[in-house]
Every structure is written in structure tokens, then in C-alpha cells.
XYZ file of C-alpha atoms in Angstrom:
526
model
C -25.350 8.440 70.538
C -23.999 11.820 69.445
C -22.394 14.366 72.105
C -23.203 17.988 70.969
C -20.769 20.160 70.340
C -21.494 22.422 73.736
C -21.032 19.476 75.887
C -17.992 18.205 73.980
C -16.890 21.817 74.904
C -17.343 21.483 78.384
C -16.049 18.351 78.924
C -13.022 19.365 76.902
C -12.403 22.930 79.050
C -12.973 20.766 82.080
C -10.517 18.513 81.693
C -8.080 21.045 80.375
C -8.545 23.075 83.651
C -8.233 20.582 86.002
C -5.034 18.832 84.413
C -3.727 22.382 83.646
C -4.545 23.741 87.434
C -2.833 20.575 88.712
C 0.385 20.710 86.914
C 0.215 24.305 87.301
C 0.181 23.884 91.190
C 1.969 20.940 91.608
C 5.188 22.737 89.522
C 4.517 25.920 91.535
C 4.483 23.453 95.459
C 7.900 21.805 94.021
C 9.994 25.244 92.931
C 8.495 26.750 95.700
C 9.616 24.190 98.525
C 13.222 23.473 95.774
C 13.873 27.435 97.076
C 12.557 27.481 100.186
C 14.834 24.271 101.151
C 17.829 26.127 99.312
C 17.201 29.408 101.239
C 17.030 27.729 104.576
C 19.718 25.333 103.903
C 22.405 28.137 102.738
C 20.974 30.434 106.468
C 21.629 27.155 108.321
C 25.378 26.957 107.045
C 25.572 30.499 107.828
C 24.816 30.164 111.602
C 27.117 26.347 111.715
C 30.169 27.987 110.887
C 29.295 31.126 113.105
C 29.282 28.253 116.127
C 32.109 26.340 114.737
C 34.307 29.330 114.912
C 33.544 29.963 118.166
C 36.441 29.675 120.697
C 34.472 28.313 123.658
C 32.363 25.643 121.263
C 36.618 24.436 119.574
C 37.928 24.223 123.209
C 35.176 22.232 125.510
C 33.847 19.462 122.355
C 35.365 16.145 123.344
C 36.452 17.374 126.641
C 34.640 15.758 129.561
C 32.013 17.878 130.911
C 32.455 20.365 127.826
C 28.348 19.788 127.352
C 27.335 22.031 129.959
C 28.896 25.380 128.417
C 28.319 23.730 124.803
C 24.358 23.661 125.675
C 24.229 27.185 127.043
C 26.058 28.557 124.290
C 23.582 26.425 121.786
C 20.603 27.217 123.009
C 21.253 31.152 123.356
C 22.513 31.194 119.562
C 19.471 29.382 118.444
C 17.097 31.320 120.196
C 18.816 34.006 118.804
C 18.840 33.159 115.326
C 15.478 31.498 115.299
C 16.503 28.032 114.250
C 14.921 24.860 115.538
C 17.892 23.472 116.687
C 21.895 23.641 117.140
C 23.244 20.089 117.764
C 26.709 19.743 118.747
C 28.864 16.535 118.427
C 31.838 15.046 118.421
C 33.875 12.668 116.518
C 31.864 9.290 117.788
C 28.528 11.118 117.000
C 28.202 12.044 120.652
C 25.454 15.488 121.416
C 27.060 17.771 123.497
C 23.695 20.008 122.649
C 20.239 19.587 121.849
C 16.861 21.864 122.604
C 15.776 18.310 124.256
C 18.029 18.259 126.925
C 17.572 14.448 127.621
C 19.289 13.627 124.251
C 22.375 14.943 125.191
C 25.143 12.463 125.585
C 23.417 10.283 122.818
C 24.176 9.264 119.479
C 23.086 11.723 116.335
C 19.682 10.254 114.604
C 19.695 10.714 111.155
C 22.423 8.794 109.733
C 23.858 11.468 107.184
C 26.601 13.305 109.427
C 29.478 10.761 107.721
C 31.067 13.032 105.361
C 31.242 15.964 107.914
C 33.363 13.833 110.313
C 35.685 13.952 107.413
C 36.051 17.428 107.130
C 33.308 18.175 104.679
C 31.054 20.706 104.941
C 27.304 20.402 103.087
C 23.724 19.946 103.537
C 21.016 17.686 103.648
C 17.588 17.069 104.354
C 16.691 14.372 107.209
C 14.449 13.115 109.536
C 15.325 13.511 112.940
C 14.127 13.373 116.551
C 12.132 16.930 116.031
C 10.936 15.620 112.592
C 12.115 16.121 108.751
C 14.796 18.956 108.655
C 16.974 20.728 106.452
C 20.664 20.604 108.325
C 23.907 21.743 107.786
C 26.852 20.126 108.768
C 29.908 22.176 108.985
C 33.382 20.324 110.505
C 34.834 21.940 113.820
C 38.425 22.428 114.138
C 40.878 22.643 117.194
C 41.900 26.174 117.996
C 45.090 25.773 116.014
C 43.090 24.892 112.663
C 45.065 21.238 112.655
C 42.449 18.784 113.864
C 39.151 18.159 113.719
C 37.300 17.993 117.027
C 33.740 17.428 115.753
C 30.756 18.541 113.471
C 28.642 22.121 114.448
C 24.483 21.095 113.007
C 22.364 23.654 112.573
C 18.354 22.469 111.596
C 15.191 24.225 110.639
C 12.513 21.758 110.205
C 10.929 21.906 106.938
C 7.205 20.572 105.701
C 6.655 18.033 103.869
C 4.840 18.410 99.955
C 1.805 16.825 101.683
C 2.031 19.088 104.467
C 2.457 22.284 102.684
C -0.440 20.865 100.197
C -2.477 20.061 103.560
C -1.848 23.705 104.935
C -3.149 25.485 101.213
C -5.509 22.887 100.513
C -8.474 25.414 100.996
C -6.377 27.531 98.758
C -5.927 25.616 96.279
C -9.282 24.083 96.260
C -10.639 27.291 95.740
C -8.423 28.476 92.774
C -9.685 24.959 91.235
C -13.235 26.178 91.180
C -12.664 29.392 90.077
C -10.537 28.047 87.212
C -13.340 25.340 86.628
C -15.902 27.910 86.059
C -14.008 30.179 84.159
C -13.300 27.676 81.330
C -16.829 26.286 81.880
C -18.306 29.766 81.618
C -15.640 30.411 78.683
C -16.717 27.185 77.098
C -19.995 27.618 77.360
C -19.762 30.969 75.463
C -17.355 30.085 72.658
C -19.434 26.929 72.328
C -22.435 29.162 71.571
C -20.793 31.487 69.062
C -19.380 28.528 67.497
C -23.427 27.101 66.972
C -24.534 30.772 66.224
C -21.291 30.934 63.264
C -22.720 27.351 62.200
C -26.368 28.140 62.373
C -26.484 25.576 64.717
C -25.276 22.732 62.886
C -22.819 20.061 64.461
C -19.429 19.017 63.458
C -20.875 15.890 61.777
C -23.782 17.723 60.166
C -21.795 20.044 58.896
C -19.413 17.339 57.383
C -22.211 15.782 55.729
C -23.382 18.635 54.542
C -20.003 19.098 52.639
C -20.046 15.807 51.536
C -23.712 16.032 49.890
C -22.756 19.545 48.467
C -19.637 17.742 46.546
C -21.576 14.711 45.714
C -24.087 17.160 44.181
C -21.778 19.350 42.375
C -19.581 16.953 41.243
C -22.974 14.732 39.559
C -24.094 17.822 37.509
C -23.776 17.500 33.730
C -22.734 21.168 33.915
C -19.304 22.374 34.621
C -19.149 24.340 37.996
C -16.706 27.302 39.256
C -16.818 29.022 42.368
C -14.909 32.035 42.987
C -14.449 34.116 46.151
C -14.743 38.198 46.288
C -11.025 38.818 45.032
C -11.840 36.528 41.884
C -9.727 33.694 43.063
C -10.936 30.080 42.253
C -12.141 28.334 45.165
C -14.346 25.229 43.819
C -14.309 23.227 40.707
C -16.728 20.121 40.120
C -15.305 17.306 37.778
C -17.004 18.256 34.330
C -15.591 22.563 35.080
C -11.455 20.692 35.446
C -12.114 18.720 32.223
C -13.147 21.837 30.486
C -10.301 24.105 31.876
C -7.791 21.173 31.812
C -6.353 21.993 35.248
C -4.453 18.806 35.625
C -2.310 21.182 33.028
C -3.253 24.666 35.143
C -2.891 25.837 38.303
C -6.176 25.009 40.023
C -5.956 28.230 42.607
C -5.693 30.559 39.746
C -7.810 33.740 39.520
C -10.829 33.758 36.757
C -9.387 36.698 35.084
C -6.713 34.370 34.157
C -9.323 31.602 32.567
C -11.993 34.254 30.835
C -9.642 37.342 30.247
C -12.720 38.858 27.760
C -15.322 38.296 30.417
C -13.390 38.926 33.536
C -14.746 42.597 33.323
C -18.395 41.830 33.334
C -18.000 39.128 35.951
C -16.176 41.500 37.906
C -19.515 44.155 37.933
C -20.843 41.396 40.577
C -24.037 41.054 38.386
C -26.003 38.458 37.173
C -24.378 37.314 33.223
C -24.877 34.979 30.422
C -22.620 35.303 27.346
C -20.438 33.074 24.817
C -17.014 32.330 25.786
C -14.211 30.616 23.577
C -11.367 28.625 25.968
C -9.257 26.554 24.805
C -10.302 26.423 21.027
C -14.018 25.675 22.193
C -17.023 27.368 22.370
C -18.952 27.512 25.809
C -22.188 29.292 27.230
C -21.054 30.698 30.584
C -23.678 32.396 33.301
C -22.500 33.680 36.617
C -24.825 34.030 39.902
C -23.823 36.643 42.044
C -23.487 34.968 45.836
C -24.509 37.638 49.010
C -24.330 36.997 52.930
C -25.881 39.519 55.192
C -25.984 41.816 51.793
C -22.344 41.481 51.642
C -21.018 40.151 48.228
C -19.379 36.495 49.369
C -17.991 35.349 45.625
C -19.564 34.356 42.301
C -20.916 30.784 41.110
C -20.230 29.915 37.307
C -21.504 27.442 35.255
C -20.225 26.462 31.845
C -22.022 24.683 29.386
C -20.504 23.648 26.455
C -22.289 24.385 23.119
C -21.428 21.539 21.015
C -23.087 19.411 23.690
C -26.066 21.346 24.676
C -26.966 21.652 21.119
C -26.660 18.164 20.327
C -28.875 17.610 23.333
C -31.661 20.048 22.129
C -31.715 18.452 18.826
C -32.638 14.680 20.728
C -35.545 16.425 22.344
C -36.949 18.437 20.219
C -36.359 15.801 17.246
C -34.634 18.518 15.401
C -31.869 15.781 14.487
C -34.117 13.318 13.205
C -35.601 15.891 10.744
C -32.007 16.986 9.629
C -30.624 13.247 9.435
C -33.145 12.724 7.106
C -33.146 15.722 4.853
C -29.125 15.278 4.588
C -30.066 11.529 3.811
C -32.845 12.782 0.781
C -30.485 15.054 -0.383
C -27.446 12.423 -1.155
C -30.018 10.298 -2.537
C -31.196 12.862 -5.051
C -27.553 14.288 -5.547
C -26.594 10.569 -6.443
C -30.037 10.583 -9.015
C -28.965 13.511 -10.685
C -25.385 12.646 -11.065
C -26.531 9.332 -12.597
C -28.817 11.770 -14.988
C -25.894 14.646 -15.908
C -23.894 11.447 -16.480
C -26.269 10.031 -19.316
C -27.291 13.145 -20.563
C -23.729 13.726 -21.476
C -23.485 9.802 -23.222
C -26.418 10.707 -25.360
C -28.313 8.182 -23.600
C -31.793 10.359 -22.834
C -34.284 7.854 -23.150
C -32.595 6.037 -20.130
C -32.386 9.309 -18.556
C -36.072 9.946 -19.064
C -36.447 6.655 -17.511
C -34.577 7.584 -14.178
C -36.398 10.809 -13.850
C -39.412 8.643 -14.823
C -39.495 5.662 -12.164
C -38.165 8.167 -9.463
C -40.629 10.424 -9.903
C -43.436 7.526 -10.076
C -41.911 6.005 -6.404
C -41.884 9.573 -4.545
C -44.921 10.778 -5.650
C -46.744 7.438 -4.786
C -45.115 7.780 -1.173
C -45.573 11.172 -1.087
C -49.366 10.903 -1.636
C -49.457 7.916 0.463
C -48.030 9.937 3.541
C -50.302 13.199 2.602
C -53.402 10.841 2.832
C -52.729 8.017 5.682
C -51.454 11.547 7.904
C -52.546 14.800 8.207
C -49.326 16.485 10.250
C -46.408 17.435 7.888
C -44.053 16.836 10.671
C -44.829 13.272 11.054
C -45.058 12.620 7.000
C -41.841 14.602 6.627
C -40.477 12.088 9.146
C -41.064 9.319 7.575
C -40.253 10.543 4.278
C -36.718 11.385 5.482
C -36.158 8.117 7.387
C -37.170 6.242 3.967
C -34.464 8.249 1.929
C -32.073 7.829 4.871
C -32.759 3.811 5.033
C -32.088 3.858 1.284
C -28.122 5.472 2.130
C -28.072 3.084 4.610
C -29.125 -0.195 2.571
C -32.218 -0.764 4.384
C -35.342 -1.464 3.472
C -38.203 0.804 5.232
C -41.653 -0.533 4.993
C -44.752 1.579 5.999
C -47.348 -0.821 6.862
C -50.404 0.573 4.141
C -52.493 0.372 7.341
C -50.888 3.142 8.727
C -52.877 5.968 9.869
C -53.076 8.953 11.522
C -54.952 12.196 12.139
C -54.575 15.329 13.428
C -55.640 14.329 16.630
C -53.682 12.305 19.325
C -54.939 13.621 22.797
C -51.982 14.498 25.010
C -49.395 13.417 22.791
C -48.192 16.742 20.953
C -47.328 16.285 17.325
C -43.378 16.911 18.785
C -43.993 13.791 21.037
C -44.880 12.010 18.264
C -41.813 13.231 15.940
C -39.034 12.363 19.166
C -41.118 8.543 19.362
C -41.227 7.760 15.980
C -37.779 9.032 14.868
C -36.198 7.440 18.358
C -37.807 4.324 17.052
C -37.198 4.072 13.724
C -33.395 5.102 14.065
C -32.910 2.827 17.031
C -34.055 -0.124 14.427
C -31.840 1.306 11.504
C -28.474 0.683 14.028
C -29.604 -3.296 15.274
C -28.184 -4.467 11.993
C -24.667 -5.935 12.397
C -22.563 -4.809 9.255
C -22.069 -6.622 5.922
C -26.099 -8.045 6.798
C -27.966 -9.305 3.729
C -31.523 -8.129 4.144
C -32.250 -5.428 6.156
C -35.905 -4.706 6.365
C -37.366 -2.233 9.443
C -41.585 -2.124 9.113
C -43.334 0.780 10.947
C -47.494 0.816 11.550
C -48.186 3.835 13.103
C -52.699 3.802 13.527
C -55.205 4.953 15.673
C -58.966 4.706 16.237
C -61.263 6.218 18.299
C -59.767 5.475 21.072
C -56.397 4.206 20.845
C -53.023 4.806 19.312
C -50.902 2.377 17.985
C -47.036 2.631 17.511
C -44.847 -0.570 15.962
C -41.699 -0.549 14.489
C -40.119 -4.066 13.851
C -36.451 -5.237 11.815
C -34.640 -8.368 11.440
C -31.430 -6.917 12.950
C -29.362 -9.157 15.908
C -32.031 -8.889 18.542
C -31.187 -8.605 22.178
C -31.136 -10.539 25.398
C -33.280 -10.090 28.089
C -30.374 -8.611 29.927
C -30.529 -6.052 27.682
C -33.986 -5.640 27.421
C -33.922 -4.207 30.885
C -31.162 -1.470 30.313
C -32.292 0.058 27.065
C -34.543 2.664 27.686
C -31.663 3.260 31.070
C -30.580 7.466 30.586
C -27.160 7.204 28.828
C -26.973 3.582 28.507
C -26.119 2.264 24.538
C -25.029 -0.706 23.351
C -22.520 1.087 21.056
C -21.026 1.566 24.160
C -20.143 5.410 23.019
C -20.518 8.398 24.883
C -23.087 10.799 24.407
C -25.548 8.227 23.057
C -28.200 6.397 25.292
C -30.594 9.010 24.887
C -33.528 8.062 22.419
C -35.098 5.180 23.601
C -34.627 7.377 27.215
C -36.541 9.711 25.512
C -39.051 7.912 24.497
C -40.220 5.506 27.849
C -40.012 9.498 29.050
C -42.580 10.530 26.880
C -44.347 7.673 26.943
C -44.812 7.016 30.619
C -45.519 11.000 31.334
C -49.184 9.975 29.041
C -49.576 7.072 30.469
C -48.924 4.608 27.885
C -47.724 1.444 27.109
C -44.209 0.165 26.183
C -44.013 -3.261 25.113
C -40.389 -4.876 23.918
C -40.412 -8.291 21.814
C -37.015 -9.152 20.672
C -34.930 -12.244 19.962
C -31.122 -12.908 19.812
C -31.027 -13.371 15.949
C -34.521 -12.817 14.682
C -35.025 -9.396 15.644
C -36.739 -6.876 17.398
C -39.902 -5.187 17.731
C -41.210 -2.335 19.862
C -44.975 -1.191 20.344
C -46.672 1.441 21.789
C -49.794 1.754 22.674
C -52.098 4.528 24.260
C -55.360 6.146 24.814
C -56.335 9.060 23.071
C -57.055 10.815 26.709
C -53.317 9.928 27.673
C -54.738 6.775 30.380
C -53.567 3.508 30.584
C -54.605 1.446 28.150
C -55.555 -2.018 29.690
């Protein structure tokens, strides 16, 4: 169970006040009764040595009968001085005064008038027959200063910690509970502003907040800057430092020092997109304006960088598969008409005829295949650039003369169809291991009524079940190379969006074929 962060608050002020109150207090008793005990005790050695300089007091202590004067003279001096008592004595510890009459002629209680019977003046504190006392003990002399007769002790009782604590209990009780609900009130108050600053969110919440936030930021395939209202750098997710390099930078540097030729339109506080070149490389940077309370806060940047973003808009669109194989046709036919220029220049036109001859008999044949079996260009053009790219390659590409297609394929869009076919087909070209003798890849591509049918097969190395359950994984590739794993993704994509089927039948060694299968409507096909 969570405590909230009010009554954590509370609790917290609570405890401060009442350890803070106590200490507060229980300093203030102890310097309080430290110089009350230190005033009394230096006013009692004032009035002992007044009485141990008086002539009557020096003559009559140790004589016999001295007490009787001793007392009178006593008693008037500590009436007069407002002391609790004046205690006379002699060098046994005898009283020759006391305010208790009874206890004269009896030893000294206390145990603590030692050192003054050897001449030493001080004071201490002691509990005697009135109670606990602050005394001073000052020697008496003989009248001719040579001898000491006996010891002059002056007391004012003195409370106790527990009795002065006793006496201002109600005091102090009451200061306790006005301190209590001050720092409850105060808690209670700061506690609220606190919520109010964190719309309400606790501590924890809060934390996990920040820790989602990162998570997020730092998973994006985009790199991520956040700046505050000067311009300084606040935030960077992973992909933003591997762009800037700031293992190599300062990381709390201003922006102005990363995009010097765009610093000027970032700084406007508006909404941006633009090319930037950093670091020899070209990137795509927008910036997002951030306002609390209408107040500008900072600006959020993104980076993308070209090279990849472009490579990633040729895998879906199929752009890439179109290009491979128009750069593949046009080394083959650069290769053909080298071999011609070659044997035109040996004389030897007859075999050049022949070249021109044969090649012209195979494309035309294919090409008129492709314009009859399918009626979209895109899809023929496909194929007829994976079949010059399979020839760079070594392989054999084999169009199934079933093949078929029209112009209709229900919710499959003719670009679906390019990014499945070309994902397929290309995924087959790289299952061959290198140096491999025969390298054949077949493709039937037919529909019906009703249904559309997709298979490519090759002889390549073939793949475990293991792997059978990873390939069509976002980024995974077993080239193990980064920035592939994104065809086949594509294509279970595509697929499963229209409902279809994806079947896999492969073995380690043998090879592997893939089919699809779907209904002209885009429903499952059963």
C-alpha cells in the first residue's frame, strides 16, 4: 500500500515539530536552569563572605555558647537578603545556625563542605535538610586572618529539571500544539501546491512516468532533441547522440552550436522542416514548438537521416525492386553489346548477327509472354527485371507458363502486389550459399475467379524450423546485417492486413518454398 504524498507530508512535519519542539525546549530548560544556578550560586558567595567577615560571626564560632548570637545574626541577614538559609559551622561540621532551629548543634547534611574546611572557597549544588540547593561555602577566619575557625553557607534552594518542567508543563504543552498545527497546517498547504505543480501525480507516478517517457524516446527509430527556451540542449534519445556523436561533444551544448545554418529559423519558435548537413551527412530535421500556459517552454527536434529514410521508402513502395532490376537489365545488355562492338571490330558479323539474333528471339518471347499471362506493366516489368537480374546473379528464374494474372486482384493494389512479389523473389535469389552449382528459383503467380495464388520456390540451403518462426520478425535477417529484415516483414504485413494466407515449406538442404494464397474480396481463404 502506497502513502500519498499529503499524508507523507504530515507525518513528516509532525515528526519534525515534535522532535524539533522537544530539543528546542529541552536546550532552552537546561541553559536556562545552567544560568539560573550560576546567577544564584555567584549571589550566594556574595552574602557568605559578607557573614564571614563579620566580626561577631569570627569571634563566637567554636566558642561555647557562640550559637545563640551566631543564630540571631543568621537569621536577620537571611531575611534580609532573601536567601533560604545561612548555616554556620565549625571545624567538626558542627551548626551554630540554621532557619530550623532544632538542627542546631548537629552535623552539616550534605556531605560536600570538605574542601571549605581547608580553606577553599566554591560552590555546589546539594541536597539538604530543606531540599536540593545551590550553596556556597566560603572559609571563616580568626580576627587576625591566621586561622581558620569554620565555614560561612549560604543556600537558595533550586528546582529540579522535572520540577521546573512540572511548573511550565501547561506552557509547554501548549506551544507543542501550536507548533503541531502550524507545520500540519503548513504541510497541508505546501503538500497541496506540490499536487497542484504535479497535476496531481505522486512521487512514484511521476517516476514512472519519466521512465516510460525515456523508454519511449529512446525506442524511436528517429533521432530526438529537446531544447529549453534559451536554446540549450536538455534531452537526447540514443539514435539523436549517434548522429551528433556526443560521446566526442559536449552533450549540454546549445543547438546553435550543432545547426549553425538553421539556428535562426529554429530560433523564430515556429513550426520547421528543412535539410540539414552535420557532420558530412545529410539529415531531414523538423522542430515542434513546445507551449505551457501559452508560454513558449523549449523546442522538440527530430532528425531523420536521408540515406535511411530513403532506403526505407524504396522497401515499401517497391521502388528498389524496380531499380535493382533495371540496373541488373542494363549490365546484361551493356555486356551483349560489348560482346557485339567486340566482333564487329574482328570482322566476325555473321556471329554478331547471331547474338543480336538469339537475344532478340529470348526477350521478345518473354516479353510477349509477360504482356499476355499479365495485364499490369508494373508486375511484368517486375518480373522482367528480376529475370535479367537472376541472369547477373547466375540464377536461373523460371516463370511457371501457368502463370496468370489480370487486372483485377480485389484489395490487393497492384503496389501490394509489386512489394510481395519482388520481397519474394529477391528473398529466394539470397538462400543460395556461394560457389552453388544450380541455382534455379520458379515463380507461379495465378488467379481465378476467386482466388489468388502466389509461389515462389529455389533449391537454395533451406532453413530450420527455428528459423521459420523469425523470418517474417521486423528487422530480423539471417545475413545478420543491419538495415535488412524488412521484406519478408513487409510482406506477412501486407498479407495479413487482406486477410490472406502465408504458408512456409522449407528444408535444410533442399530448399524453400513460400505460397500465398487469397480471396479476391481480401477474406480468408479456407
Amino acid at each position: 500500500m502506497r502513502i500519498s504524498l499529503r499524508v507523507k507530508m504530515l507525518l513528516m512535519s509532525f515528526i519534525i515539530v515534535i522532535t524539533s519542539v522537544t530539543t528546542i525546549g529541552w536546550n532552552m530548560v537546561n541553559n536556562v536552569t545552567d544560568a539560573f544556578e550560576k546567577e544564584i550560586g555567584e549571589r550566594a558567595v556574595a552574602i557568605a563572605r559578607t557573614v564571614a567577615q563579620m566580626p561577631d560571626i569570627r569571634q563566637q564560632v567554636g566558642m561555647e555558647g557562640g550559637a545563640t548570637e551566631i543564630q540571631l545574626i543568621a537569621e536577620r541577614t537571611r531575611k534580609a537578603t532573601n536567601v533560604d538559609y545561612i548555616v554556620i559551622i565549625d571545624m567538626n561540621s558542627i551548626r551554630y545556625s540554621h532557619p530550623n532551629e532544632q538542627l542546631i548543634g548537629k552535623r552539616f547534611v550534605g556531605g560536600d563542605e570538605s574542601e571549605a574546611l581547608a580553606n577553599r572557597e566554591y560552590v555546589s549544588i546539594a541536597q539538604g535538610t530543606l531540599g536540593n540547593a545551590t550553596r556556597a561555602f566560603v572559609p571563616i577566619m580568626d580576627e587576625e586572618e591566621a586561622e581558620q575557625v569554620g565555614v560561612a553557607v549560604v543556600g537558595i534552594l533550586t528546582p529540579t529539571l522535572q520540577a521546573i518542567i512540572a511548573t511550565y508543563s501547561q506552557d509547554i504543552f501548549i506551544a507543542l500544539i501550536w507548533g503541531l498545527l502550524i507545520g500540519l497546517v503548513g504541510s497541508y498547504l505546501l503538500a497541496r501546491s506540490i499536487k497542484k505543480q504535479t497535476f496531481g501525480l505522486e512521487p512514484y507516478e511521476i517516476a514512472r512516468l519519466v521512465e516510460e517517457r525515456s523508454a519511449v524516446m529512446q525506442a524511436m527509430d528517429i533521432g530526438i532533441v529537446a531544447v529549453d527556451e534559451q536554446g540549450q540542449i536538455t534531452f537526447m534519445n540514443r539514435l539523436a547522440k549517434t548522429y551528433l556523436k556526443s560521446e566526442e561533444r559536449n552533450f549540454l551544448m546549445h543547438l546553435q552550436d550543432v545547426f549553425p545554418q538553421s539556428w535562426e529559423a529554429i530560433g523564430q519558435k515556429e513550426q520547421i522542416n528543412r535539410n540539414v548537413v552535420f557532420l558530412d551527412k545529410n539529415y531531414l530535421i523538423s522542430t515542434y514548438p513546445i507551449h505551457v500556459k501559452a508560454i513558449y517552454a523549449g523546442t522538440l527536434v527530430t532528425m531523420i537521416d536521408r540515406t535511411d529514410a530513403t532506403r526505407l521508402a524504396e522497401e515499401l513502395t517497391g521502388v528498389k525492386v524496380l531499380v535493382d532490376g533495371l540496373r541488373a537489365q542494363n549490365h546484361e545488355y551493356m555486356n551483349k553489346l560489348h560482346s557485339i562492338a567486340g566482333l564487329i571490330q574482328l570482322d566476325r558479323t555473321e556471329d554478331a548477327l547471331d547474338i543480336i539474333m538469339d537475344e532478340s528471339v529470348d526477350e521478345e518471347s518473354i516479353i510477349l509472354f509477360l504482356k499476355e499471362r499479365f495485364k499490369d506493366y508494373a508486375i511484368s516489368g517486375l518480373l522482367l527485371g528480376k529475370r535479367s537480374r537472376a541472369k547477373e546473379l547466375g540464377i536461373t528464374l523460371l516463370i511457371d507458363q501457368n502463370s496468370y494474372l489480370t487486372e483485377i486482384y480485389g484489395s490487393l493494389s497492384s503496389g501490394d502486389l509489386v512489394t510481395i512479389i519482388g520481397n519474394l523473389i529477391e528473398n529466394a535469389f539470397e538462400s543460395f550459399e556461394n560457389g552453388a552449382d544450380e541455382k534455379t528459383v520458379e515463380c507461379l503467380i495465378e488467379i481465378d475467379k476467386r482466388h489468388l495464388m502466389i509461389s515462389v520456390r529455389d533449391n537454395g540451403r533451406g532453413m530450420t524450423k527455428e528459423l521459420q518462426g523469425k523470418i517474417f520478425t521486423y528487422g530480423f535477417s539471417t545475413k545478420g546485417k543491419e538495415g535488412r529484415g524488412i521484406g519478408l516483414a513487409l510482406v506477412h504485413q501486407i498479407v495479413s492486413a487482406h486477410h490472406g494466407k502465408l504458408k512456409v515449406e522449407s528444408e535444410v538442404g533442399l530448399g524453400t518454398e513460400m505460397i500465398i494464397e487469397a480471396r479476391k474480396e481480401g477474406e480468408m481463404n479456407d
